[in-house]
Tab-separated table of C-alpha atoms in Angstrom:
chain	number	residue	atom	x	y	z
A	1047	MET	CA	-10.417	-9.072	17.443
A	1048	ALA	CA	-11.515	-5.714	16.103
A	1049	ARG	CA	-11.709	-2.164	17.358
A	1050	THR	CA	-13.489	0.969	16.272
A	1051	SER	CA	-11.286	3.817	15.150
A	1052	LYS	CA	-10.742	7.477	15.952
A	1053	ARG	CA	-7.961	10.041	15.546
A	1054	ARG	CA	-5.089	8.563	17.496
A	1055	THR	CA	-3.554	10.693	20.219
A	1056	GLY	CA	-0.334	8.670	20.265
A	1057	GLY	CA	2.014	7.703	23.083
A	1058	LYS	CA	5.085	9.399	24.474
A	1059	ARG	CA	8.397	8.794	22.786
A	1060	SER	CA	11.847	9.662	24.073
A	1061	LEU	CA	13.423	12.899	22.889
A	1062	GLY	CA	16.340	10.948	21.428
A	1063	VAL	CA	14.052	8.839	19.255
A	1064	VAL	CA	12.196	11.927	18.021
A	1065	VAL	CA	15.459	13.722	17.203
A	1066	LEU	CA	16.770	10.671	15.336
A	1067	GLY	CA	13.542	10.478	13.340
A	1068	LEU	CA	13.772	14.155	12.367
A	1069	ILE	CA	17.426	13.753	11.337
A	1070	LEU	CA	16.532	10.788	9.131
A	1071	LEU	CA	13.755	12.795	7.479
A	1072	ALA	CA	16.184	15.624	6.737
A	1073	VAL	CA	18.691	13.169	5.259
A	1074	ALA	CA	16.010	11.439	3.179
A	1075	PHE	CA	15.061	14.543	1.256
A	1076	ILE	CA	18.595	15.161	0.010
A	1077	LEU	CA	18.826	11.623	-1.380
A	1078	PRO	CA	17.811	10.603	-4.904
A	1079	PRO	CA	14.097	9.636	-5.089
A	1080	GLU	CA	14.852	5.932	-5.579
A	1081	GLN	CA	16.784	5.855	-2.256
A	1082	ARG	CA	14.376	8.018	-0.280
A	1083	GLU	CA	11.426	5.729	0.533
A	1084	PRO	CA	13.083	3.290	3.000
A	1085	ILE	CA	14.649	6.177	4.963
A	1086	VAL	CA	11.321	8.030	5.153
A	1087	ASP	CA	9.585	4.837	6.289
A	1088	LEU	CA	12.157	4.267	9.043
A	1089	ALA	CA	11.897	7.889	10.193
A	1090	ARG	CA	8.114	7.660	10.234
A	1091	SER	CA	8.189	4.481	12.323
A	1092	LEU	CA	10.453	6.211	14.869
A	1093	LEU	CA	8.354	9.372	15.040
A	1094	GLN	CA	5.008	7.593	15.179
A	1095	GLY	CA	5.904	4.456	17.086
A	1096	THR	CA	5.005	0.916	16.103
A	1097	GLU	CA	2.515	0.147	18.871
A	1098	SER	CA	-0.502	1.870	20.366
A	1099	PRO	CA	0.091	3.064	23.942
A	1100	LYS	CA	-0.900	0.489	26.547
A	1101	GLY	CA	-3.817	1.152	28.840
A	1102	THR	CA	-5.639	3.474	26.432
A	1103	ASP	CA	-9.213	3.032	25.304
A	1104	PRO	CA	-9.790	1.722	21.765
A	1105	PRO	CA	-9.882	4.727	19.401
A	1106	ARG	CA	-13.139	5.664	17.663
A	1107	SER	CA	-13.869	7.653	14.503
A	1108	ASN	CA	-16.106	7.869	11.464
A	1109	GLY	CA	-15.031	7.177	7.902
A	1110	PRO	CA	-16.788	8.699	4.860
A	1111	GLN	CA	-19.500	6.030	5.078
A	1112	GLY	CA	-19.895	5.590	8.838
A	1113	THR	CA	-18.041	4.038	11.764
A	1114	VAL	CA	-15.018	1.969	10.759
A	1115	THR	CA	-13.977	-1.131	12.702
A	1116	LEU	CA	-10.268	-1.944	12.488
A	1117	ALA	CA	-8.570	-5.291	12.996
A	1118	GLU	CA	-6.265	-5.341	16.030
A	1119	GLY	CA	-3.424	-6.957	14.095
A	1120	ILE	CA	-2.883	-4.197	11.519
A	1121	PRO	CA	0.846	-3.317	11.653
A	1122	GLY	CA	1.592	-0.046	13.414
A	1123	SER	CA	4.128	1.132	10.831
A	1124	PHE	CA	4.698	0.707	7.112
A	1125	GLU	CA	8.186	-0.599	7.831
A	1126	THR	CA	6.622	-3.420	9.852
A	1127	SER	CA	4.082	-4.082	7.093
A	1128	LYS	CA	6.832	-4.496	4.517
A	1129	ARG	CA	8.825	-6.828	6.741
A	1130	LEU	CA	5.756	-8.995	7.339
A	1131	LEU	CA	4.867	-8.946	3.649
A	1132	TYR	CA	8.239	-10.342	2.615
A	1133	GLU	CA	9.034	-12.570	5.609
A	1134	GLU	CA	5.646	-13.919	6.731
A	1135	VAL	CA	3.301	-13.668	3.742
A	1136	HIS	CA	5.612	-14.268	0.743
A	1137	PRO	CA	8.616	-16.221	2.122
A	1138	ASP	CA	7.997	-19.114	-0.278
A	1139	HIS	CA	6.272	-17.160	-3.047
A	1140	ARG	CA	8.916	-14.682	-4.181
A	1141	GLU	CA	7.270	-13.463	-7.347
A	1142	THR	CA	6.298	-9.909	-8.265
A	1143	PHE	CA	2.590	-9.223	-8.571
A	1144	TYR	CA	2.127	-7.644	-11.998
A	1145	CYS	CA	5.042	-9.089	-13.962
A	1146	GLY	CA	5.628	-12.481	-12.339
A	1147	CYS	CA	9.344	-11.850	-11.819
A	1148	PRO	CA	11.142	-14.102	-9.312
A	1149	TYR	CA	13.250	-12.295	-6.716
A	1150	ASP	CA	15.812	-13.411	-4.150
A	1151	SER	CA	16.054	-13.018	-0.377
A	1152	ASP	CA	17.622	-9.581	-0.860
A	1153	ARG	CA	14.590	-8.617	-2.997
A	1154	ASP	CA	16.731	-8.273	-6.116
A	1155	ILE	CA	15.187	-9.208	-9.469
A	1156	ASP	CA	16.904	-10.966	-12.373
A	1157	LEU	CA	15.018	-9.258	-15.205
A	1158	LYS	CA	16.189	-11.780	-17.804
A	1159	ARG	CA	14.319	-14.568	-16.035
A	1160	CYS	CA	10.962	-12.859	-16.511
A	1161	GLY	CA	11.616	-10.956	-19.735
A	1162	VAL	CA	11.040	-7.508	-18.261
A	1163	THR	CA	12.691	-4.627	-20.099
A	1164	PRO	CA	13.243	-1.454	-18.026
A	1165	ARG	CA	11.480	1.548	-19.480
A	1166	ARG	CA	13.890	4.055	-17.978
A	1167	SER	CA	15.422	3.093	-14.614
A	1168	ARG	CA	17.209	-0.268	-14.578
A	1169	ALA	CA	18.266	0.218	-10.948
A	1170	ARG	CA	14.673	0.608	-9.790
A	1171	ALA	CA	13.437	-2.147	-12.108
A	1172	GLU	CA	15.866	-4.602	-10.529
A	1173	ARG	CA	14.470	-4.212	-7.017
A	1174	VAL	CA	11.193	-5.166	-5.390
A	1175	GLU	CA	8.971	-2.539	-3.785
A	1176	ALA	CA	5.787	-2.887	-1.742
A	1177	GLU	CA	2.963	-1.683	-3.982
A	1178	HIS	CA	-0.294	-0.281	-2.626
A	1179	VAL	CA	-2.892	-1.884	-4.907
A	1180	MET	CA	-5.317	0.856	-3.917
A	1181	PRO	CA	-2.965	3.873	-3.873
A	1182	ALA	CA	-2.428	5.829	-0.663
A	1183	TYR	CA	-3.623	8.882	-2.600
A	1184	ALA	CA	-6.984	7.234	-3.355
A	1185	ILE	CA	-7.379	6.220	0.290
A	1186	GLY	CA	-6.556	9.709	1.555
A	1187	MET	CA	-8.808	11.445	-0.958
A	1188	SER	CA	-11.737	9.201	-0.067
A	1189	LEU	CA	-11.229	9.813	3.658
A	1190	GLY	CA	-10.786	13.539	3.046
A	1191	CYS	CA	-7.525	13.909	4.968
A	1192	TRP	CA	-5.309	14.237	1.870
A	1193	GLU	CA	-6.528	17.735	1.005
A	1194	LYS	CA	-8.384	18.917	4.103
A	1195	ASP	CA	-5.988	18.113	6.933
A	1196	VAL	CA	-2.967	20.313	7.605
A	1197	CYS	CA	-0.078	19.373	9.879
A	1198	THR	CA	2.905	21.353	11.154
A	1199	ASP	CA	6.486	20.147	11.484
A	1200	SER	CA	8.968	21.040	14.219
A	1201	ASP	CA	9.955	24.205	12.336
A	1202	GLY	CA	6.368	25.394	12.088
A	1203	LYS	CA	6.059	24.566	8.378
A	1204	ALA	CA	2.705	23.274	7.204
A	1205	PHE	CA	2.413	20.045	5.250
A	1206	GLY	CA	-0.393	17.811	4.046
A	1207	GLY	CA	-0.924	14.777	1.832
A	1208	ARG	CA	0.283	11.323	2.819
A	1209	GLU	CA	2.435	12.420	5.749
A	1210	CYS	CA	-0.335	14.424	7.389
A	1211	CYS	CA	-2.958	11.737	6.769
A	1212	TYR	CA	-0.636	9.190	8.339
A	1213	GLU	CA	-0.060	11.404	11.363
A	1214	LYS	CA	-3.668	12.430	11.985
A	1215	ASP	CA	-6.022	9.780	10.662
A	1216	ASP	CA	-6.145	6.362	12.322
A	1217	VAL	CA	-8.295	4.926	9.529
A	1218	PHE	CA	-5.823	6.094	6.869
A	1219	ARG	CA	-2.922	4.654	8.828
A	1220	ALA	CA	-4.576	1.253	9.121
A	1221	ALA	CA	-5.599	1.199	5.447
A	1222	HIS	CA	-2.101	2.319	4.420
A	1223	ASN	CA	-0.456	-0.499	6.397
A	1224	ASP	CA	-3.019	-3.236	5.656
A	1225	LEU	CA	-1.244	-6.275	4.209
A	1226	HIS	CA	-4.250	-7.188	2.064
A	1227	ASN	CA	-3.521	-4.033	0.030
A	1228	LEU	CA	0.224	-4.629	-0.373
A	1229	GLN	CA	1.915	-6.667	-3.104
A	1230	PRO	CA	5.597	-7.086	-4.079
A	1231	ALA	CA	6.129	-5.318	-7.396
A	1232	VAL	CA	8.901	-4.412	-9.826
A	1233	GLY	CA	10.086	-1.051	-8.502
A	1234	GLU	CA	9.908	0.795	-11.802
A	1235	VAL	CA	6.407	-0.510	-12.522
A	1236	ASN	CA	5.320	0.588	-9.056
A	1237	GLY	CA	6.729	4.054	-9.683
A	1238	ASP	CA	5.222	4.396	-13.157
A	1239	ARG	CA	1.799	3.266	-11.982
A	1240	SER	CA	1.964	5.867	-9.179
A	1241	ASN	CA	-1.561	6.966	-8.215
A	1242	MET	CA	-3.268	6.024	-11.470
A	1243	PRO	CA	-6.513	4.042	-11.280
A	1244	PHE	CA	-6.963	0.717	-13.009
A	1245	GLY	CA	-8.989	0.407	-16.175
A	1246	GLU	CA	-8.708	-0.778	-19.750
A	1247	VAL	CA	-6.315	0.683	-22.322
A	1248	THR	CA	-6.890	0.705	-26.069
A	1249	GLY	CA	-4.326	-1.366	-27.973
A	1250	GLU	CA	-1.304	-3.080	-26.461
A	1251	PRO	CA	1.209	-0.345	-25.529
A	1252	ARG	CA	3.673	-2.586	-23.700
A	1253	GLU	CA	6.720	-0.763	-22.371
A	1254	TYR	CA	8.133	-3.442	-20.061
A	1255	GLY	CA	8.975	-6.274	-22.429
A	1256	LYS	CA	6.975	-9.417	-21.666
A	1257	CYS	CA	5.199	-7.832	-18.704
A	1258	ASP	CA	1.617	-7.090	-19.768
A	1259	MET	CA	1.267	-3.963	-17.617
A	1260	GLU	CA	0.008	-1.094	-19.753
A	1261	VAL	CA	0.348	2.487	-18.511
A	1262	ASP	CA	-1.545	5.189	-20.411
A	1263	THR	CA	-0.079	8.472	-19.169
A	1264	GLU	CA	-2.337	10.546	-21.432
A	1265	ARG	CA	-5.537	9.161	-19.901
A	1266	ASP	CA	-3.972	8.432	-16.495
A	1267	VAL	CA	-5.126	4.829	-16.438
A	1268	VAL	CA	-3.342	1.495	-16.029
A	1269	GLU	CA	-4.430	-1.839	-17.482
A	1270	PRO	CA	-3.071	-4.787	-15.468
A	1271	PRO	CA	-2.496	-8.302	-16.828
A	1272	PRO	CA	-5.728	-10.353	-17.112
A	1273	GLU	CA	-4.488	-12.870	-14.527
A	1274	ARG	CA	-4.140	-10.110	-11.914
A	1275	ARG	CA	-7.430	-8.283	-12.466
A	1276	GLY	CA	-9.442	-10.463	-10.119
A	1277	ASP	CA	-6.849	-10.082	-7.342
A	1278	ILE	CA	-6.950	-6.311	-7.821
A	1279	ALA	CA	-10.743	-6.244	-7.898
A	1280	ARG	CA	-11.092	-8.187	-4.658
A	1281	THR	CA	-8.523	-5.923	-3.004
A	1282	TYR	CA	-10.458	-2.788	-3.983
A	1283	LEU	CA	-13.776	-4.288	-2.859
A	1284	TYR	CA	-12.190	-5.287	0.456
A	1285	MET	CA	-10.669	-1.849	1.038
A	1286	ALA	CA	-13.943	-0.071	0.251
A	1287	SER	CA	-15.918	-2.397	2.517
A	1288	THR	CA	-13.420	-2.444	5.389
A	1289	TYR	CA	-12.539	1.241	5.571
A	1290	GLY	CA	-15.720	2.858	4.271
A	1291	LEU	CA	-13.969	4.128	1.140
A	1292	VAL	CA	-15.985	5.330	-1.815
A	1293	LEU	CA	-15.979	3.567	-5.187
A	1294	SER	CA	-17.858	5.081	-8.099
A	1295	SER	CA	-20.614	3.041	-9.711
A	1296	ALA	CA	-18.373	2.476	-12.749
A	1297	GLU	CA	-15.454	1.341	-10.580
A	1298	ARG	CA	-17.603	-1.074	-8.605
A	1299	LYS	CA	-19.075	-2.597	-11.773
A	1300	GLN	CA	-15.603	-2.978	-13.289
A	1301	TYR	CA	-14.199	-4.692	-10.199
A	1302	GLU	CA	-17.197	-6.985	-9.797
A	1303	ARG	CA	-16.797	-8.002	-13.443
A	1304	TRP	CA	-13.037	-8.520	-13.077
A	1305	SER	CA	-13.596	-10.626	-9.963
A	1306	GLN	CA	-15.974	-12.911	-11.869
A	1307	GLU	CA	-13.700	-13.175	-14.905
A	1308	ASP	CA	-10.590	-13.973	-12.825
A	1309	PRO	CA	-11.617	-16.026	-9.750
A	1310	PRO	CA	-9.218	-16.673	-6.844
A	1311	ASP	CA	-6.494	-19.266	-7.348
A	1312	ALA	CA	-4.773	-21.417	-4.717
A	1313	TRP	CA	-2.044	-18.848	-3.993
A	1314	GLU	CA	-4.491	-15.970	-3.508
A	1315	ARG	CA	-6.450	-18.068	-0.997
A	1316	LYS	CA	-3.275	-19.122	0.844
A	1317	ARG	CA	-2.067	-15.512	0.980
A	1318	ASN	CA	-5.458	-14.441	2.342
A	1319	THR	CA	-5.229	-17.065	5.092
A	1320	ARG	CA	-1.712	-15.992	6.069
A	1321	ILE	CA	-2.688	-12.334	6.293
A	1322	ALA	CA	-5.787	-13.205	8.315
A	1323	GLU	CA	-3.572	-15.057	10.808
A	1324	ILE	CA	-1.430	-11.922	11.206
A	1325	GLN	CA	-4.087	-9.211	11.184
A	1326	GLY	CA	-7.124	-11.059	12.500
A	1327	ARG	CA	-9.274	-10.428	9.437
A	1328	ALA	CA	-9.558	-12.158	6.063
A	1329	ASN	CA	-10.653	-10.617	2.787
A	1330	PRO	CA	-14.247	-11.932	2.512
A	1331	PHE	CA	-14.261	-11.424	-1.263
A	1332	ILE	CA	-11.694	-14.224	-1.656
A	1333	LYS	CA	-13.677	-17.465	-1.549
């Protein structure tokens, strides 16, 4: 089942839950960066809620390329998305996306088993993180909320970017939490990739041992392993089609070429089926 999207008004939450969420946010920003994300995610889920209020009309809105129709099963919080990713989508396929590293039920990675060499942070390299294949930044910039929208916290301070997009824009929230766009990744690789777009890098500047993930910080571009390019391409094409996001002509040509050069394998099709069962929508580019 699908619904059309608008700016969500949100339901009422108890004062205690709101206060707890604000306390967690305050605690998160005094922690080291590598420990901050799960606390921020938990705080966000408390402040925003994990379900749409019952008895309300389906929200409606326009994306950059017209009305966007959202699947009913999109998780209501990123914390829920991550739990579903690990427990429902990848329970028997515990392998990181870019580097092919096996991980255990605690999402810890034995780097020796996959030949990955940490570039800087061993602690982050040894844990799995949920990677947005299309970065949240790219989603927010395409929708316009990343720079244009301004929100205010409980102290009257203005903020924007991801947090404001997530609070104000129902399309951003759905795209941000969409399981089709999430993959388990080596934490350090996820952090180093950051918001950089995918492309092709001259030479073979490998910084992660046997992992063929090449990050060119001078040109701000990342070249993924050949066996992951088709998966990435079909994710980008799905996100653009589903949420009305804009791809440049060069990006679209690159992803169409990558999709042809690296067609779907059995695991990609199985993953697509599992996500469709959860969210109510498959990626039509995976055939």
